[in-house]
XYZ file of N, CA, C and O in Angstrom:
464
model
N 80.048 75.353 99.671
C 81.363 75.575 99.126
C 81.410 76.982 98.541
O 80.469 77.427 97.903
N 82.518 77.670 98.758
C 82.660 79.033 98.277
C 83.525 79.107 97.031
O 84.098 78.123 96.573
N 83.623 80.320 96.496
C 84.414 80.562 95.297
C 85.641 81.396 95.622
O 85.564 82.351 96.392
N 86.754 81.040 95.024
C 87.958 81.860 95.101
C 87.885 82.821 93.919
O 87.732 82.390 92.775
N 87.946 84.123 94.218
C 87.832 85.120 93.154
C 88.930 86.162 93.263
O 89.490 86.393 94.332
N 89.179 86.796 92.128
C 90.110 87.903 92.061
C 89.441 89.015 91.270
O 88.738 88.763 90.291
N 89.645 90.256 91.717
C 89.134 91.427 91.017
C 90.261 91.994 90.148
O 91.381 92.188 90.632
N 89.947 92.242 88.868
C 90.940 92.738 87.912
C 90.321 93.884 87.124
O 89.168 93.803 86.694
N 91.096 94.947 86.930
C 90.610 96.116 86.182
C 91.492 96.367 84.962
O 92.672 96.013 84.952
N 90.913 97.025 83.975
C 91.655 97.358 82.761
C 92.771 98.364 83.032
O 93.699 98.473 82.240
N 92.704 99.077 84.171
C 93.759 100.041 84.519
C 95.017 99.342 85.038
O 96.042 99.981 85.250
N 94.937 98.034 85.264
C 96.083 97.280 85.762
C 95.938 96.812 87.198
O 96.746 96.033 87.689
N 94.887 97.290 87.883
C 94.684 96.875 89.267
C 94.316 95.389 89.337
O 93.518 94.905 88.544
N 94.901 94.664 90.286
C 94.555 93.277 90.571
C 94.502 93.097 92.079
O 95.436 93.467 92.779
N 93.414 92.537 92.559
C 93.278 92.292 93.999
C 94.015 91.020 94.388
O 94.413 90.232 93.541
N 94.156 90.826 95.674
C 94.608 89.538 96.201
C 93.486 88.528 95.936
O 92.338 88.905 95.714
N 93.800 87.263 96.001
C 92.784 86.218 95.884
C 91.861 86.304 97.098
O 92.325 86.501 98.219
N 90.543 86.203 96.871
C 89.563 86.282 97.950
C 88.755 85.003 98.012
O 88.391 84.448 96.980
N 88.465 84.549 99.217
C 87.556 83.426 99.444
C 86.173 84.003 99.705
O 85.930 84.561 100.776
N 85.279 83.889 98.738
C 83.939 84.449 98.855
C 82.912 83.343 98.993
O 83.124 82.220 98.550
N 81.802 83.674 99.616
C 80.739 82.697 99.796
C 80.853 81.976 101.124
O 81.308 82.539 102.119
N 80.462 80.705 101.125
C 80.395 79.894 102.341
C 81.439 78.792 102.335
O 81.769 78.260 101.294
N 81.868 78.420 103.509
C 82.754 77.282 103.700
C 82.770 76.919 105.169
O 82.050 77.510 105.978
N 83.599 75.967 105.533
C 83.674 75.574 106.936
C 84.116 76.742 107.827
O 83.708 76.835 108.979
N 84.945 77.637 107.299
C 85.393 78.802 108.077
C 84.284 79.809 108.323
O 84.427 80.705 109.154
N 83.189 79.714 107.603
C 82.116 80.702 107.753
C 81.006 80.245 108.695
O 80.002 80.914 108.845
N 81.197 79.102 109.349
C 80.194 78.622 110.311
C 80.276 79.440 111.604
O 81.363 79.756 112.074
N 79.108 79.775 112.136
C 79.018 80.519 113.392
C 78.569 79.540 114.470
O 77.550 78.874 114.317
N 79.356 79.458 115.531
C 79.094 78.504 116.604
C 78.696 79.215 117.890
O 79.087 80.349 118.133
N 77.928 78.522 118.703
C 77.739 78.895 120.097
C 77.959 77.633 120.922
O 78.415 76.614 120.388
N 77.630 77.664 122.190
C 77.895 76.507 123.048
C 77.117 75.258 122.636
O 77.478 74.148 122.996
N 76.047 75.412 121.846
C 75.240 74.276 121.405
C 75.634 73.743 120.032
O 75.054 72.793 119.549
N 76.572 74.369 119.387
C 77.002 73.918 118.064
C 76.841 75.010 117.018
O 76.901 76.199 117.323
N 76.605 74.601 115.788
C 76.471 75.548 114.676
C 75.124 76.256 114.765
O 74.090 75.615 114.865
N 75.155 77.578 114.718
C 73.902 78.341 114.775
C 73.645 79.130 113.497
O 72.580 79.705 113.330
N 74.604 79.165 112.603
C 74.384 79.909 111.368
C 75.623 79.936 110.498
O 76.647 79.331 110.815
N 75.500 80.650 109.400
C 76.596 80.805 108.456
C 76.792 82.271 108.140
O 75.831 83.033 108.046
N 78.023 82.666 107.985
C 78.343 83.991 107.478
C 78.720 83.800 106.015
O 78.989 82.690 105.579
N 78.714 84.830 105.257
C 79.127 84.757 103.859
C 80.185 85.813 103.624
O 79.976 86.983 103.954
N 81.314 85.407 103.082
C 82.358 86.369 102.752
C 82.016 87.000 101.413
O 81.698 86.304 100.449
N 82.074 88.334 101.383
C 81.730 89.078 100.174
C 82.790 90.135 99.910
O 83.544 90.501 100.811
N 82.844 90.665 98.679
C 83.882 91.653 98.358
C 83.492 93.069 98.787
O 82.342 93.488 98.654
N 84.484 93.775 99.307
C 84.353 95.171 99.715
C 85.562 95.920 99.171
O 86.583 95.311 98.869
N 85.437 97.253 99.061
C 86.613 98.020 98.664
C 86.853 99.159 99.643
O 85.941 99.670 100.274
N 88.131 99.508 99.769
C 88.557 100.598 100.652
C 88.954 101.776 99.781
O 89.861 101.660 98.954
N 88.284 102.898 99.961
C 88.599 104.114 99.200
C 89.985 104.636 99.553
O 90.708 105.130 98.698
N 90.353 104.534 100.825
C 91.633 105.088 101.283
C 92.824 104.282 100.750
O 93.796 104.851 100.255
N 92.756 102.968 100.867
C 93.864 102.093 100.439
C 93.775 101.693 98.979
O 94.715 101.117 98.440
N 92.621 101.954 98.365
C 92.384 101.599 96.963
C 92.570 100.113 96.703
O 93.244 99.710 95.764
N 91.955 99.288 97.572
C 92.051 97.851 97.355
C 90.713 97.168 97.590
O 89.806 97.734 98.185
N 90.605 95.960 97.069
C 89.412 95.121 97.214
C 89.804 93.961 98.117
O 90.865 93.375 97.953
N 88.943 93.656 99.082
C 89.199 92.531 99.975
C 87.889 91.938 100.449
O 86.837 92.552 100.298
N 87.971 90.751 101.010
C 86.770 90.069 101.496
C 86.395 90.587 102.876
O 87.226 91.083 103.627
N 85.105 90.475 103.178
C 84.591 90.852 104.492
C 83.318 90.079 104.771
O 82.802 89.367 103.907
N 82.796 90.240 105.962
C 81.580 89.545 106.366
C 80.358 90.157 105.701
O 80.152 91.364 105.747
N 79.526 89.304 105.117
C 78.288 89.766 104.510
C 77.206 90.081 105.528
O 76.208 90.711 105.204
N 77.398 89.662 106.771
C 76.387 89.893 107.803
C 76.638 91.127 108.653
O 75.734 91.610 109.314
N 77.860 91.637 108.646
C 78.157 92.826 109.453
C 77.571 94.075 108.819
O 77.448 94.162 107.592
N 77.222 95.063 109.669
C 76.735 96.345 109.136
C 77.808 96.996 108.281
O 77.528 97.631 107.280
N 79.046 96.886 108.728
C 80.175 97.389 107.949
C 81.414 96.581 108.312
O 81.481 95.955 109.354
N 82.374 96.584 107.405
C 83.661 95.922 107.607
C 84.748 96.974 107.585
O 84.623 97.986 106.894
N 85.803 96.727 108.320
C 86.940 97.641 108.331
C 88.079 97.063 107.501
O 88.304 95.859 107.478
N 88.788 97.947 106.831
C 89.935 97.573 106.017
C 91.007 96.950 106.914
O 91.276 97.463 108.008
N 91.606 95.883 106.454
C 92.658 95.236 107.250
C 93.931 96.072 107.286
O 94.752 95.891 108.168
N 94.081 97.018 106.343
C 95.279 97.858 106.308
C 95.128 99.133 107.140
O 95.924 99.385 108.031
N 94.094 99.941 106.837
C 93.969 101.259 107.470
C 92.863 101.330 108.519
O 92.712 102.342 109.195
N 92.048 100.292 108.634
C 90.953 100.188 109.612
C 89.775 101.117 109.322
O 88.896 101.279 110.150
N 89.725 101.731 108.143
C 88.573 102.561 107.771
C 87.448 101.665 107.270
O 87.668 100.532 106.852
N 86.224 102.203 107.295
C 85.074 101.444 106.812
C 85.210 101.199 105.315
O 85.604 102.079 104.560
N 84.844 99.982 104.920
C 84.886 99.624 103.509
C 83.487 99.697 102.915
O 82.487 99.666 103.632
N 83.424 99.770 101.600
C 82.172 99.850 100.856
C 81.902 98.487 100.222
O 82.790 97.894 99.606
N 80.669 98.016 100.353
C 80.306 96.709 99.792
C 79.968 96.834 98.308
O 79.390 97.831 97.875
N 80.311 95.820 97.547
C 79.907 95.770 96.144
C 78.466 95.285 95.991
O 77.844 95.524 94.974
N 77.955 94.598 96.993
C 76.604 94.047 96.927
C 75.724 94.665 98.008
O 76.226 95.145 99.025
N 74.420 94.628 97.794
C 73.481 95.112 98.800
C 73.617 94.249 100.056
O 74.086 93.112 99.976
N 73.226 94.757 101.216
C 73.388 93.982 102.458
C 72.722 92.607 102.365
O 71.669 92.451 101.758
N 73.383 91.643 102.964
C 72.893 90.271 102.968
C 71.911 90.089 104.114
O 72.190 90.459 105.243
N 70.745 89.549 103.800
C 69.749 89.239 104.820
C 69.874 87.756 105.105
O 69.991 86.948 104.182
N 69.871 87.377 106.382
C 70.183 85.997 106.755
C 69.320 84.961 106.042
O 69.790 83.881 105.727
N 68.047 85.257 105.747
C 67.224 84.254 105.077
C 67.488 84.195 103.571
O 66.919 83.382 102.869
N 68.375 85.068 103.065
C 68.748 85.022 101.651
C 70.023 84.230 101.423
O 70.506 84.121 100.315
N 70.586 83.649 102.472
C 71.885 82.992 102.326
C 71.879 81.874 101.304
O 72.867 81.644 100.633
N 70.767 81.170 101.181
C 70.728 80.090 100.203
C 70.817 80.633 98.780
O 71.074 79.889 97.852
N 70.627 81.907 98.586
C 70.699 82.528 97.264
C 72.085 83.072 96.958
O 72.266 83.828 96.020
N 73.074 82.682 97.767
C 74.403 83.268 97.596
C 75.010 82.972 96.229
O 75.748 83.787 95.688
N 74.699 81.836 95.643
C 75.240 81.534 94.317
C 74.757 82.558 93.285
O 75.494 82.923 92.377
N 73.541 83.055 93.446
C 73.029 84.094 92.543
C 73.791 85.402 92.750
O 74.047 86.137 91.799
N 74.188 85.672 93.988
C 74.978 86.880 94.274
C 76.366 86.770 93.640
O 76.878 87.731 93.083
N 76.959 85.596 93.718
C 78.271 85.392 93.094
C 78.170 85.504 91.576
O 79.044 86.070 90.930
N 77.080 84.977 91.017
C 76.879 85.078 89.578
C 76.766 86.543 89.148
O 77.296 86.940 88.112
N 76.093 87.350 89.964
C 75.973 88.783 89.684
C 77.358 89.434 89.673
O 77.647 90.276 88.823
N 78.220 89.048 90.617
C 79.578 89.588 90.653
C 80.323 89.298 89.356
O 81.046 90.151 88.837
N 80.150 88.094 88.836
C 80.882 87.675 87.641
C 80.371 88.321 86.362
O 81.136 88.514 85.418
N 79.103 88.687 86.314
C 78.505 89.188 85.072
C 78.659 90.698 84.876
O 78.666 91.172 83.740
N 78.748 91.452 85.960
C 78.752 92.915 85.843
C 80.159 93.489 85.900
O 81.107 92.827 86.285
N 80.242 94.755 85.527
C 81.472 95.539 85.718
C 81.236 96.419 86.944
O 80.140 96.940 87.140
N 82.286 96.593 87.743
C 82.154 97.264 89.030
C 83.133 98.419 89.147
O 84.082 98.523 88.383
N 82.921 99.237 90.160
C 83.785 100.396 90.416
C 85.161 99.923 90.879
O 85.288 99.160 91.830
N 86.186 100.387 90.202
C 87.561 100.072 90.581
C 88.012 101.081 91.634
O 87.871 102.294 91.431
N 88.537 100.628 92.769
C 88.984 101.567 93.794
C 90.238 102.339 93.377
O 90.538 103.383 93.934
N 90.935 101.853 92.368
C 92.161 102.508 91.925
C 91.886 103.628 90.911
O 92.256 104.772 91.126
N 91.200 103.315 89.806
C 90.952 104.327 88.763
C 89.575 104.986 88.872
O 89.289 105.934 88.165
N 88.714 104.464 89.744
C 87.363 104.995 90.000
C 86.390 104.830 88.834
O 85.357 105.465 88.776
N 86.716 103.984 87.879
C 85.827 103.718 86.746
C 85.135 102.376 86.945
O 85.619 101.522 87.675
N 84.026 102.188 86.267
C 83.284 100.920 86.339
C 83.843 99.925 85.326
O 83.165 99.486 84.408
N 85.113 99.580 85.526
C 85.809 98.667 84.619
C 86.398 97.463 85.354
O 87.143 96.690 84.766
N 86.055 97.286 86.614
C 86.557 96.173 87.418
C 85.698 94.945 87.174
O 84.470 95.042 87.118
N 86.332 93.791 87.006
C 85.620 92.530 86.823
C 86.094 91.539 87.884
O 87.239 91.591 88.318
N 85.206 90.642 88.273
C 85.555 89.555 89.180
C 85.693 88.283 88.365
O 84.877 88.006 87.479
N 86.729 87.511 88.676
C 86.988 86.247 87.985
C 87.090 85.122 89.008
O 87.766 85.265 90.024
N 86.394 84.026 88.727
C 86.461 82.863 89.600
C 87.705 82.060 89.269
O 87.960 81.740 88.111
N 88.501 81.776 90.296
C 89.779 81.087 90.103
C 89.808 79.700 90.717
O 90.775 78.974 90.579
N 88.753 79.345 91.439
C 88.712 78.037 92.085
C 87.603 77.972 93.118
O 86.783 78.879 93.213
N 87.625 76.903 93.895
C 86.629 76.703 94.949
C 87.349 76.510 96.283
O 88.500 76.077 96.306
N 86.675 76.839 97.375
C 87.230 76.600 98.705
C 86.133 76.057 99.611
O 84.962 76.200 99.327
N 86.537 75.429 100.698
C 85.568 74.899 101.645
C 86.075 75.059 103.060
O 87.198 75.160 103.335
């Protein structure tokens, strides 16, 4: 089960609600069935100044608005670390992060619910 989160900064910036972590939508299938899980993680776009979810397994994610490469808030996810995703989400909640709008480390992530 994943977490619904929103990024909020003291400058007034608020992201859209993001579905982070694992859920039924993050299952990877092939012709034999489920072969793995992807993890949705937060990324930010310098050009659009927004935070959005992306794949934790891709080398890079593109912004849904401008199609430029986004920057990850977390170090790259290694497939055998997926069971540790709750620790990664906890790290998101405890620290202050770079805000794409004001460029200061005043952005916080807040858990708003769960998704599956």
